[in-house]
PDB file of C-alpha atoms and ligand atoms in Angstrom:
ATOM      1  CA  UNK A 899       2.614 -16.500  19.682  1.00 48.00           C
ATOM      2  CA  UNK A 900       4.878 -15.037  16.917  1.00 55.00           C
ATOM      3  CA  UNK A 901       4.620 -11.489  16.439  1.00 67.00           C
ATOM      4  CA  UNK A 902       6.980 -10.733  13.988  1.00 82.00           C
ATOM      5  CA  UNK A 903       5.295  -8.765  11.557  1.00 90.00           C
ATOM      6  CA  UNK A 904       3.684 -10.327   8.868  1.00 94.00           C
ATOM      7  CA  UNK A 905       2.009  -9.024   5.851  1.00 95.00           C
ATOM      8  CA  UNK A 906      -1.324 -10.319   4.344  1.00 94.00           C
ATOM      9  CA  UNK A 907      -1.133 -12.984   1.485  1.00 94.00           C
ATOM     10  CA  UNK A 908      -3.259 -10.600  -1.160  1.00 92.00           C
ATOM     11  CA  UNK A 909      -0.076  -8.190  -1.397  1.00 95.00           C
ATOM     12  CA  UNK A 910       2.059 -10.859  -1.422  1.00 96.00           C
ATOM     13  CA  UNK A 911      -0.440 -11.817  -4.481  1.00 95.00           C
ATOM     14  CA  UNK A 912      -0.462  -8.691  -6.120  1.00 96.00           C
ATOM     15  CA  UNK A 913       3.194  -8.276  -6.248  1.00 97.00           C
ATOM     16  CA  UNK A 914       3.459 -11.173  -7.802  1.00 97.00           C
ATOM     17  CA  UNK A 915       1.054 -10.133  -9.945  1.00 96.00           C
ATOM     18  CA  UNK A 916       2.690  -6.686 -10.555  1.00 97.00           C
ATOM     19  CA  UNK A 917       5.709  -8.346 -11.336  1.00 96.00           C
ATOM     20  CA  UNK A 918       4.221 -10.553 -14.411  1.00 95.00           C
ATOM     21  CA  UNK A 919       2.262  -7.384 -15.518  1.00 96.00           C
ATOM     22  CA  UNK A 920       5.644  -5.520 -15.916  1.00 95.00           C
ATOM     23  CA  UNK A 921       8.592  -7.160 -16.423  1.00 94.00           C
ATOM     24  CA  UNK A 922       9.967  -9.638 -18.415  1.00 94.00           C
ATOM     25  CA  UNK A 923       8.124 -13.296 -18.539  1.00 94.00           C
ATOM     26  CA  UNK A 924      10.155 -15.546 -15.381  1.00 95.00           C
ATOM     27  CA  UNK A 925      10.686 -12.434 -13.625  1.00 96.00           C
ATOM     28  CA  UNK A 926       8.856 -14.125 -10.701  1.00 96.00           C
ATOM     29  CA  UNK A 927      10.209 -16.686 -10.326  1.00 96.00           C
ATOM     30  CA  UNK A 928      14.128 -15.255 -10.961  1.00 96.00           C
ATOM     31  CA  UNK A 929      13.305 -13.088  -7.762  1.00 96.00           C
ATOM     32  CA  UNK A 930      11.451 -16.163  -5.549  1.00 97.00           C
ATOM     33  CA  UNK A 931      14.776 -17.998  -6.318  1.00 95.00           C
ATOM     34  CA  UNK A 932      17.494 -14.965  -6.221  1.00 94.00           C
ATOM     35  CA  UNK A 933      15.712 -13.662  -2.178  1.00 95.00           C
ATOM     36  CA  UNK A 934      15.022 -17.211  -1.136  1.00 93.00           C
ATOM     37  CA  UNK A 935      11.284 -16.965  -0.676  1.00 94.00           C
ATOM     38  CA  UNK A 936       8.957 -19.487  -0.858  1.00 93.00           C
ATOM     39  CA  UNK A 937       6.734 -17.975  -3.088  1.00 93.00           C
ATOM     40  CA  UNK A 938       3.680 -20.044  -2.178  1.00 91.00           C
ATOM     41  CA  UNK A 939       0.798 -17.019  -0.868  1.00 94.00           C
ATOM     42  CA  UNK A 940      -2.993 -17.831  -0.091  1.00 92.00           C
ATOM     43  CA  UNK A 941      -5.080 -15.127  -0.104  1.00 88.00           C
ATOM     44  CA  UNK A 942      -6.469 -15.856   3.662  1.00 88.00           C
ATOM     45  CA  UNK A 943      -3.109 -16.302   5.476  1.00 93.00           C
ATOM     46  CA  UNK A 944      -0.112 -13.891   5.820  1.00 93.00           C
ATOM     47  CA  UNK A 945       3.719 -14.102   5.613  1.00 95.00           C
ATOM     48  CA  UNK A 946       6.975 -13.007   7.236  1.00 94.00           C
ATOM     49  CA  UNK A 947       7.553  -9.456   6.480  1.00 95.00           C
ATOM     50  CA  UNK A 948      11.111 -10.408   5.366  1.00 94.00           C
ATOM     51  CA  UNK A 949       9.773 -12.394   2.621  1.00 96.00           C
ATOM     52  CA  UNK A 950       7.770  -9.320   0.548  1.00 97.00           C
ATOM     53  CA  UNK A 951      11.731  -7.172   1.372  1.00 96.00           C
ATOM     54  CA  UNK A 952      14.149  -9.760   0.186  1.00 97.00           C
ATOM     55  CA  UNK A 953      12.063  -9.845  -3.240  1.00 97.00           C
ATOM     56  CA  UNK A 954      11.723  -6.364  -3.296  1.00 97.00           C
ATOM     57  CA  UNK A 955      15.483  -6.131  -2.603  1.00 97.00           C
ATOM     58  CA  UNK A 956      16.196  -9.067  -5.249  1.00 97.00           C
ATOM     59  CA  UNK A 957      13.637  -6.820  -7.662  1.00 97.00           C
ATOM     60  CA  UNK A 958      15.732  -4.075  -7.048  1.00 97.00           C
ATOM     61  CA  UNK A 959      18.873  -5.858  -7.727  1.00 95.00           C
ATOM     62  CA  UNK A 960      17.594  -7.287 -11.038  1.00 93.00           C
ATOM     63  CA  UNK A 961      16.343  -3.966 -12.656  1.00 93.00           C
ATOM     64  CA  UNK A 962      18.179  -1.232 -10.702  1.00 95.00           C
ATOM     65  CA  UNK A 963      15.645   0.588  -9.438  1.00 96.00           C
ATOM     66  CA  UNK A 964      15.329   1.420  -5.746  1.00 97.00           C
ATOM     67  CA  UNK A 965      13.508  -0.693  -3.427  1.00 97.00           C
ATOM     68  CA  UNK A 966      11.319   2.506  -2.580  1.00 97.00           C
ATOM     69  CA  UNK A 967      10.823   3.652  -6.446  1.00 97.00           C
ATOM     70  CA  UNK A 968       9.453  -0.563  -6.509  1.00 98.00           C
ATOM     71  CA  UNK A 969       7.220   0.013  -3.634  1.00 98.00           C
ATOM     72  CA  UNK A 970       5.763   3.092  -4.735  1.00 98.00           C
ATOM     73  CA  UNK A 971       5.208   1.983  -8.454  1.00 98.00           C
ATOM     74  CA  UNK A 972       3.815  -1.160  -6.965  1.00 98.00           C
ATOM     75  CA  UNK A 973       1.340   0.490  -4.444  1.00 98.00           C
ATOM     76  CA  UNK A 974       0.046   2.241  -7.457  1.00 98.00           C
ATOM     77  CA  UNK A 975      -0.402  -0.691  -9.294  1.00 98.00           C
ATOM     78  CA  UNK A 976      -2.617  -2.174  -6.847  1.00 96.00           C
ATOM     79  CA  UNK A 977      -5.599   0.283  -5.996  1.00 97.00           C
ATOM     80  CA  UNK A 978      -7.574  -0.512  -9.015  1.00 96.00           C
ATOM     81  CA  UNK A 979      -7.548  -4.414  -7.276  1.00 95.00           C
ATOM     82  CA  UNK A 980      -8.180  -3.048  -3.686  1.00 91.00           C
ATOM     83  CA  UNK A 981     -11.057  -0.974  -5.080  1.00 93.00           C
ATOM     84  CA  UNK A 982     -12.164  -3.859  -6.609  1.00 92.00           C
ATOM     85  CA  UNK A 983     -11.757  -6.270  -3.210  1.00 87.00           C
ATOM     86  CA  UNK A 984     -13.233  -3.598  -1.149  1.00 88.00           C
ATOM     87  CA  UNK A 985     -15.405  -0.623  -4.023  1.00 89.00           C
ATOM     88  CA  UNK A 986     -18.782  -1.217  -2.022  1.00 90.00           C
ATOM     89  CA  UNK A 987     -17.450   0.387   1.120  1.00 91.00           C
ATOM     90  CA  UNK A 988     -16.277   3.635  -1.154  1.00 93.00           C
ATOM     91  CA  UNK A 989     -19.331   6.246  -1.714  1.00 94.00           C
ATOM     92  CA  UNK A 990     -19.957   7.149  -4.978  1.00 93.00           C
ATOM     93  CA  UNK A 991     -19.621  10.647  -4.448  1.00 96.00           C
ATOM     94  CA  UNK A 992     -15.715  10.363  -2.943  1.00 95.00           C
ATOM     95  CA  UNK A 993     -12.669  11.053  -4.799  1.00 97.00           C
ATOM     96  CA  UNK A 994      -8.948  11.401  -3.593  1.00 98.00           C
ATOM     97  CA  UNK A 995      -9.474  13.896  -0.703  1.00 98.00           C
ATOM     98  CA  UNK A 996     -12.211  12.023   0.955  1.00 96.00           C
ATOM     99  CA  UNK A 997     -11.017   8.072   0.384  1.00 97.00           C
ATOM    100  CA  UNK A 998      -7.935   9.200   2.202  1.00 97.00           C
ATOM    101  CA  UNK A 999      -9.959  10.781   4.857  1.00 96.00           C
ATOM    102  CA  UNK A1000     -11.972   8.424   5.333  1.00 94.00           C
ATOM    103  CA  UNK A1001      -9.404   5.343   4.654  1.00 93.00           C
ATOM    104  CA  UNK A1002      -8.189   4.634   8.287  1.00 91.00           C
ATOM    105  CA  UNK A1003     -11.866   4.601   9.536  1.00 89.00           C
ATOM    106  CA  UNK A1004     -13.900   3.014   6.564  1.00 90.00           C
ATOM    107  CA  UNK A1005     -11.696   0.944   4.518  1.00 88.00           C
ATOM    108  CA  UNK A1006      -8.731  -0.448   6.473  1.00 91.00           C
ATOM    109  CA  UNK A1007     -11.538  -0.788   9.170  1.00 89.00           C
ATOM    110  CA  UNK A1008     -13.502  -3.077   7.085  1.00 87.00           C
ATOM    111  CA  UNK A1009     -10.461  -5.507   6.133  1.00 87.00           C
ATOM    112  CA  UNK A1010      -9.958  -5.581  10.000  1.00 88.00           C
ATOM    113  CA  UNK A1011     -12.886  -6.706  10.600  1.00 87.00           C
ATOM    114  CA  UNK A1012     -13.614  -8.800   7.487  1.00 85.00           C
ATOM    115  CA  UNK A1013     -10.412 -10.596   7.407  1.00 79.00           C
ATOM    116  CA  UNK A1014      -9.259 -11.471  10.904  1.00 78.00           C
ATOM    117  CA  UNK A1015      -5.836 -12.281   8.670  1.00 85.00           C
ATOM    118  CA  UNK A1016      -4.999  -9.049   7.543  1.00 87.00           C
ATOM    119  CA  UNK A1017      -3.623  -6.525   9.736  1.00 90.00           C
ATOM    120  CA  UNK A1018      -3.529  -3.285   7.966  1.00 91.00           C
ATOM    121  CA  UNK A1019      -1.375  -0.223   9.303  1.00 93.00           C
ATOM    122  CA  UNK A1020      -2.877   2.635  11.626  1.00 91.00           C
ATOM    123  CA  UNK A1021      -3.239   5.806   9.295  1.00 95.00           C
ATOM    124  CA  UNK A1022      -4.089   9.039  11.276  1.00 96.00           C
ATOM    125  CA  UNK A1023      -5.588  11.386   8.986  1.00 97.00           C
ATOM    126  CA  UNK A1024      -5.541  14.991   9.887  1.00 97.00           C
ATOM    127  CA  UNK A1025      -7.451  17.386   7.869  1.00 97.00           C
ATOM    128  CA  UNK A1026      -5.375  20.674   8.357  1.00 98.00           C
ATOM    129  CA  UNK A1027      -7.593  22.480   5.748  1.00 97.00           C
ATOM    130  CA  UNK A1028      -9.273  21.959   2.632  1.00 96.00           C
ATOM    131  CA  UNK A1029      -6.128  21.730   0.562  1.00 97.00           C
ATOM    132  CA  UNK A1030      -4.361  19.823   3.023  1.00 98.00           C
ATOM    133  CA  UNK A1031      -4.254  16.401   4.851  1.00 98.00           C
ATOM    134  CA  UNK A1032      -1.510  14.999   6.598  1.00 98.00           C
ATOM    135  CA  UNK A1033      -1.881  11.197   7.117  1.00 98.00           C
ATOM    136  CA  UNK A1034       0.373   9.447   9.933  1.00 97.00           C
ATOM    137  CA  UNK A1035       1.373   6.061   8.939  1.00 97.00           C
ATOM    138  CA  UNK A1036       1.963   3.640  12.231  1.00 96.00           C
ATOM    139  CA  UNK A1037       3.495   0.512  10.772  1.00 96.00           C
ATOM    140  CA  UNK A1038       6.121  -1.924  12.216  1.00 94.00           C
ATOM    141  CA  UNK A1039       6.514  -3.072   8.442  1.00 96.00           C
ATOM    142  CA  UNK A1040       7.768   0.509   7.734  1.00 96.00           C
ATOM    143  CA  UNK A1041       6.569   0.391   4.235  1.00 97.00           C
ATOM    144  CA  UNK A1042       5.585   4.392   3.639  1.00 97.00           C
ATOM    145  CA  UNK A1043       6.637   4.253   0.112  1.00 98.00           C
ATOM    146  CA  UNK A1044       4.050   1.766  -0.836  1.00 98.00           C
ATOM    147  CA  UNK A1045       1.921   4.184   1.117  1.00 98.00           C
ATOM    148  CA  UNK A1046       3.035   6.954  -0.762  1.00 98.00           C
ATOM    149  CA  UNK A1047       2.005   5.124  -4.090  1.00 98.00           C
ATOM    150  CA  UNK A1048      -1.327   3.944  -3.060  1.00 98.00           C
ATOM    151  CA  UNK A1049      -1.800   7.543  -2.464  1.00 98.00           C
ATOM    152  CA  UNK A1050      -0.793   8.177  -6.053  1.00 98.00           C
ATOM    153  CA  UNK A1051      -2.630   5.072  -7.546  1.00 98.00           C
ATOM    154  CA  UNK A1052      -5.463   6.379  -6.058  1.00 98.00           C
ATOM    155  CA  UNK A1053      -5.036  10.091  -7.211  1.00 98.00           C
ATOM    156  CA  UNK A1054      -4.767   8.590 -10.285  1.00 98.00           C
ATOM    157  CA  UNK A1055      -8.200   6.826 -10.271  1.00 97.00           C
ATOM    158  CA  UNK A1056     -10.003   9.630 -10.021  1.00 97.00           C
ATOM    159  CA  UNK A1057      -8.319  11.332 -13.094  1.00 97.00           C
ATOM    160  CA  UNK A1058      -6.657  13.787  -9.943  1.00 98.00           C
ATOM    161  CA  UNK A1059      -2.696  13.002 -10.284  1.00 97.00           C
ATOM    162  CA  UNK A1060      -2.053  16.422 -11.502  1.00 97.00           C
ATOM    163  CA  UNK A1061      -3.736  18.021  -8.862  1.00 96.00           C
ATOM    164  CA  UNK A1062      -1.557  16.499  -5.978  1.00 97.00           C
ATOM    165  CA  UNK A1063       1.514  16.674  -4.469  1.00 98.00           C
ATOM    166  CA  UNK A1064       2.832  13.839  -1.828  1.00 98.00           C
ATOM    167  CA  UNK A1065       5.198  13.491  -0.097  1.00 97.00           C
ATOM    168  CA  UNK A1066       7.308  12.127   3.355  1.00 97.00           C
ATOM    169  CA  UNK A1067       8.115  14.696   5.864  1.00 98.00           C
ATOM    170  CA  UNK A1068       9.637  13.010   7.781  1.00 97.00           C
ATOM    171  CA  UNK A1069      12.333   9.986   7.884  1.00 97.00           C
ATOM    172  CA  UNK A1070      10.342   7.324   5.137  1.00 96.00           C
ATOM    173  CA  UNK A1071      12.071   4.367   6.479  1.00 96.00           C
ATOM    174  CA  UNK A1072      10.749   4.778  10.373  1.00 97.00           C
ATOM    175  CA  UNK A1073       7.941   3.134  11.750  1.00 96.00           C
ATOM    176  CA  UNK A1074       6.000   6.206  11.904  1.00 97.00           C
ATOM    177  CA  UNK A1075       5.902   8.473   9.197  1.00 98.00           C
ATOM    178  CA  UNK A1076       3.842  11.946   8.428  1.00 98.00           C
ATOM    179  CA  UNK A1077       3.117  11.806   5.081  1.00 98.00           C
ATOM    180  CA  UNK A1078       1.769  15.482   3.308  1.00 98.00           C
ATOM    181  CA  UNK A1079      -0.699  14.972   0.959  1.00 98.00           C
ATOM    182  CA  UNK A1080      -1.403  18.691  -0.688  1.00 98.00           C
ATOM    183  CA  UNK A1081      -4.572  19.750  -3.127  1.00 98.00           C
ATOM    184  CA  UNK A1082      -3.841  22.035  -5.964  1.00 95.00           C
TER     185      UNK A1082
HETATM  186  C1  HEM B 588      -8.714   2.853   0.038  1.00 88.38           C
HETATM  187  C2  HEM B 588      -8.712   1.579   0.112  1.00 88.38           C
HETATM  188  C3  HEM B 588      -7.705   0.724   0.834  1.00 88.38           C
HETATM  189  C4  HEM B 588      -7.847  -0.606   1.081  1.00 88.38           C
HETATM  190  C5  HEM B 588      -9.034  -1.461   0.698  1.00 88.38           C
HETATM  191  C6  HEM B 588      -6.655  -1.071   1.764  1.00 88.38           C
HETATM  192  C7  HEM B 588      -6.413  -2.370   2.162  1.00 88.38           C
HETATM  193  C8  HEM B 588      -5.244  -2.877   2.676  1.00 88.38           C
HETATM  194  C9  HEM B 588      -4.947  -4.264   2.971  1.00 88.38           C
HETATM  195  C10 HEM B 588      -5.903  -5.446   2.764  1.00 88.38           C
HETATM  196  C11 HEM B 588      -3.686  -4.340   3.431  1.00 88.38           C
HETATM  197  C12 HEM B 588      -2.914  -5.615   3.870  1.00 88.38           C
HETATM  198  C13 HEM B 588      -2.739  -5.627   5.369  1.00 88.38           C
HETATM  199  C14 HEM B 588      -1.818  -6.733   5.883  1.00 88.38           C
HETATM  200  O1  HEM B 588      -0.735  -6.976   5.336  1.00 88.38           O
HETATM  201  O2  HEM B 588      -2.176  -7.403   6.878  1.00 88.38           O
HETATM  202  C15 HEM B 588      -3.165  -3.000   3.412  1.00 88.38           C
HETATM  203  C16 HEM B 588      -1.893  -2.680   3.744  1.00 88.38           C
HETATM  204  C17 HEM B 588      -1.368  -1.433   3.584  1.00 88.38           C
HETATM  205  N1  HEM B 588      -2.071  -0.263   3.360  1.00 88.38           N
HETATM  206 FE1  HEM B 588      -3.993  -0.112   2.813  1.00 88.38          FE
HETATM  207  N2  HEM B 588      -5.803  -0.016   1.933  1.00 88.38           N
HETATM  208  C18 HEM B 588      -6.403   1.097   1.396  1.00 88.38           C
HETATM  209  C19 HEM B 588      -5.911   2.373   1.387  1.00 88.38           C
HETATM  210  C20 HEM B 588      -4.662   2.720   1.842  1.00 88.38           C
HETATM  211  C21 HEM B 588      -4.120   4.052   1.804  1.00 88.38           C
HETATM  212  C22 HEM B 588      -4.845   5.310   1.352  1.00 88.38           C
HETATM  213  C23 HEM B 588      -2.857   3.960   2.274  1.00 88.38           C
HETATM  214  C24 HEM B 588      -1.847   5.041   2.467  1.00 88.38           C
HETATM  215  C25 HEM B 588      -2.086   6.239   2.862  1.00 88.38           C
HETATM  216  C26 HEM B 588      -2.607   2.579   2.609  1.00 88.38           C
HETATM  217  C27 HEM B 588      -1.425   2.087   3.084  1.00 88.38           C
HETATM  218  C28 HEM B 588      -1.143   0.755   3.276  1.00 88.38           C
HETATM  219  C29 HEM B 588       0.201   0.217   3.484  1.00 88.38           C
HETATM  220  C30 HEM B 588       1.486   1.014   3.459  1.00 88.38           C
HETATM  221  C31 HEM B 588       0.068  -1.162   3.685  1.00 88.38           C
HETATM  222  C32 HEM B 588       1.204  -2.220   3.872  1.00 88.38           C
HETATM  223  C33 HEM B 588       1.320  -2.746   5.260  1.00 88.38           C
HETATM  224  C34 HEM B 588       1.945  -1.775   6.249  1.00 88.38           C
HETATM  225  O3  HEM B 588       2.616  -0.801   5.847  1.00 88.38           O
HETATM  226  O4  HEM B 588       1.770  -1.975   7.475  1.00 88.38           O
HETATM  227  N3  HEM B 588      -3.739   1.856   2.346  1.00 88.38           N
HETATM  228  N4  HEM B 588      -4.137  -2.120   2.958  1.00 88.38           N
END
């Protein structure tokens, strides 16, 4: 069996769909044909991690802005879409501090066992007190700035992005990385 790691075919979707939301019209398909990607994603099957970093890299290339400002504007981008995919697993009654508590054991657990496909990272969420959470991402993809912007795009859903602060504590480009996510 192949176990490079792969990434699921809905983020593969919703860069692409990132990309036509904000930049120019062909933008898409300039990257698919500057990193060499096939640019063909199904929502039920997943890809080579190398694809989704040669067309960040190519992104990053094209508009000069770094592959981890892409990654965090683009994890941003997507929550509205996750919360749409997976809403009926969030309570009513949650906002920032409790999705992210309750992320790694609710709603990542649910696309693991929903979608035998998607394989989404380990996040250990610690809740030091109640201004303070410090989530450990566990990927081999070692995408913690896409984290980082989920975090924000979720902040932001709730109308809470001024009342957070987040940020890497460690090295952002290792497999595991602590990530500080502090409540004003
Ligand atoms: C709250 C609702 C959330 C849902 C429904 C959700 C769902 C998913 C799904 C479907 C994937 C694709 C997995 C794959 O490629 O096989 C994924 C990946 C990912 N998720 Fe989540 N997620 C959520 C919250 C979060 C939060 C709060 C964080 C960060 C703290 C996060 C960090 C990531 C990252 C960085 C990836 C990319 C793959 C990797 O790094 O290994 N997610 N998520």
């Amino acid at each position: 069996m192949d176990e490079s790691p792969k990434v699921h075919g809905s983020i593969f979707f919703l860069l692409k769909k990132y990309i036509n939301a904000k930049f120019a019209a062909g933008t898409w398909d300039n990257l698919i044909k500057l990193s060499g990607a096939t640019g063909e994603y199904e929502l039920t099957h997943n890809y080579p991690l190398h694809e989704i970093g040669s067309i960040v890299a190519a992104a990053s290339q094209l508009t000069g802005i770094s592959p981890h400002e892409i990654q965090e504007r683009f994890g941003q981008y997507l929550v509205p879409d996750l919360f749409k995919l997976y809403g009926e697993f969030l309570r009513p009654e949650w906002k920032t501090f409790d999705v992210l508590m309750f992320t790694e054991s609710v709603m990542h657990g649910a696309v693991r066992r929903l979608n035998s496909t998607a394989n989404p990272p380990v996040l250990n969420v610690t809740k030091v007190n109640s201004k303070l959470l410090i989530i450990d991402y566990y990927s081999q993809r070692k995408m913690s700035a896409l984290a980082i912007g989920i975090i924000k795009g979720i902040a932001k859903h709730f109308g809470e992005s001024k009342l957070i602060n987040v940020k890497p504590i460690s090295d952002p480009d290792a497999e595991r990385v602590q990530i500080r996510v502090e409540f004003f």
